[in-house]
mmCIF file of C-alpha atoms in Angstrom:
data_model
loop_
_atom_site.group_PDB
_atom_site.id
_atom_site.type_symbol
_atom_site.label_atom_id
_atom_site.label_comp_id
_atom_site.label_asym_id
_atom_site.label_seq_id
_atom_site.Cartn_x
_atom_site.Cartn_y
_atom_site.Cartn_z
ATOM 1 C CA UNK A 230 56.244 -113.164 38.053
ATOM 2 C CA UNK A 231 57.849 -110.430 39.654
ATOM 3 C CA UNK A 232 62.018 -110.546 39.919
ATOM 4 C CA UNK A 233 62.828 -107.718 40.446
ATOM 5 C CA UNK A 234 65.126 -108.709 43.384
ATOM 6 C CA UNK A 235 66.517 -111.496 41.986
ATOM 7 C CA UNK A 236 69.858 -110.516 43.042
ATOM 8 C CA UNK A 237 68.943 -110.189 46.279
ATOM 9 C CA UNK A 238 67.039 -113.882 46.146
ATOM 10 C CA UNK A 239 68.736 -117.551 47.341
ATOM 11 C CA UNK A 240 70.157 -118.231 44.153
ATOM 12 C CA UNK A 241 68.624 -122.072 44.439
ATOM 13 C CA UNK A 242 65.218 -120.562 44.880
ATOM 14 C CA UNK A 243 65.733 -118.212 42.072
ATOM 15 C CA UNK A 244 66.694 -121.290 39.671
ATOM 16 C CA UNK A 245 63.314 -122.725 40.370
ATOM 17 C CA UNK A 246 61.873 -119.182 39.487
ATOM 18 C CA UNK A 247 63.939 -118.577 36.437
ATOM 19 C CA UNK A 248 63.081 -121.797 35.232
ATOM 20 C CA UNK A 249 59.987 -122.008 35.366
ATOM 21 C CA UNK A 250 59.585 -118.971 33.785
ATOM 22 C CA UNK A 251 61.630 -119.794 30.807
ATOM 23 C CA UNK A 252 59.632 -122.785 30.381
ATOM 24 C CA UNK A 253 56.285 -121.624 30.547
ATOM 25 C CA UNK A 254 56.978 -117.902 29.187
ATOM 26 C CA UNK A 255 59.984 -117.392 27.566
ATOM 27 C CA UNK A 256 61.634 -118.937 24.557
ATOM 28 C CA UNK A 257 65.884 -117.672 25.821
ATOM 29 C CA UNK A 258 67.390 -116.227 28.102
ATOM 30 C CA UNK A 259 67.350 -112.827 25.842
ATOM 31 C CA UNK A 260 63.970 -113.176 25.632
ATOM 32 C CA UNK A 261 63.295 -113.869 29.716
ATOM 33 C CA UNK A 262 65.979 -110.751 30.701
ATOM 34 C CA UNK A 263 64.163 -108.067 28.183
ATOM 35 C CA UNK A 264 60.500 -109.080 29.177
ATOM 36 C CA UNK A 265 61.182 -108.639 33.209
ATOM 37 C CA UNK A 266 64.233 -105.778 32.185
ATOM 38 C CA UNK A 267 67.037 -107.848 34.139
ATOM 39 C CA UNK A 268 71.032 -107.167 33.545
ATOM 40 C CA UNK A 269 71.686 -110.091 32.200
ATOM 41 C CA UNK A 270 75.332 -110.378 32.738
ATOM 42 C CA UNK A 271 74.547 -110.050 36.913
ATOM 43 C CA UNK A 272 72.104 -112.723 36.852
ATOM 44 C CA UNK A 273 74.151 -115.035 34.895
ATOM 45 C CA UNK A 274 77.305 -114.062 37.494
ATOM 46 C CA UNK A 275 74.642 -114.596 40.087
ATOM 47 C CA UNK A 276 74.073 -118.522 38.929
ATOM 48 C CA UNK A 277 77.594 -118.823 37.511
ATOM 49 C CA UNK A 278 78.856 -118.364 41.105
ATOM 50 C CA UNK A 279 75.922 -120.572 42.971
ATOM 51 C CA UNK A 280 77.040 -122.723 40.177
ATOM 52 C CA UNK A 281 74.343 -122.763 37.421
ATOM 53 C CA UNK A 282 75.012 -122.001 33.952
ATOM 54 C CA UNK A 283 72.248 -121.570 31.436
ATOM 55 C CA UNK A 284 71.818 -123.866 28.622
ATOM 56 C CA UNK A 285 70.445 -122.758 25.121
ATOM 57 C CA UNK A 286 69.384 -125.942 23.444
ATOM 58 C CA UNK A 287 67.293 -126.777 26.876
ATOM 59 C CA UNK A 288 65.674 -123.318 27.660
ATOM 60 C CA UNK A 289 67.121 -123.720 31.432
ATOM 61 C CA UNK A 290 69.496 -123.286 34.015
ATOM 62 C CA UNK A 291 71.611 -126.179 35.258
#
């Protein structure tokens, strides 16, 4: 899955995209940020201000 514009994506469209990737590919969010090389603290700003947080003990963004 290519993201490499996530932070130019609709941040509800990229929680579809995120998700599913973290539940078919990658066990954490460490793990999903270093296997597509994503800043990590800009996409969690990016869902923190659409209003998403990501949640360890589920693998996801809520």
């Amino acid at each position: 899955m290519d993201l490499s514009r996530y932070l130019q994506m609709d941040p509800h469209l990229l929680l579809g995209l995120l998700n599913t990737e973290l539940r078919n590919h990658c066990d954490s969010l460490d793990d999903l940020v270093k296997t597509h090389g994503l800043d990590e603290a800009a996409l969690v700003e990016k869902m923190a201000a659409a209003g998403y947080d990501y949640r360890p003990e589920q693998n996801q963004f809520r």
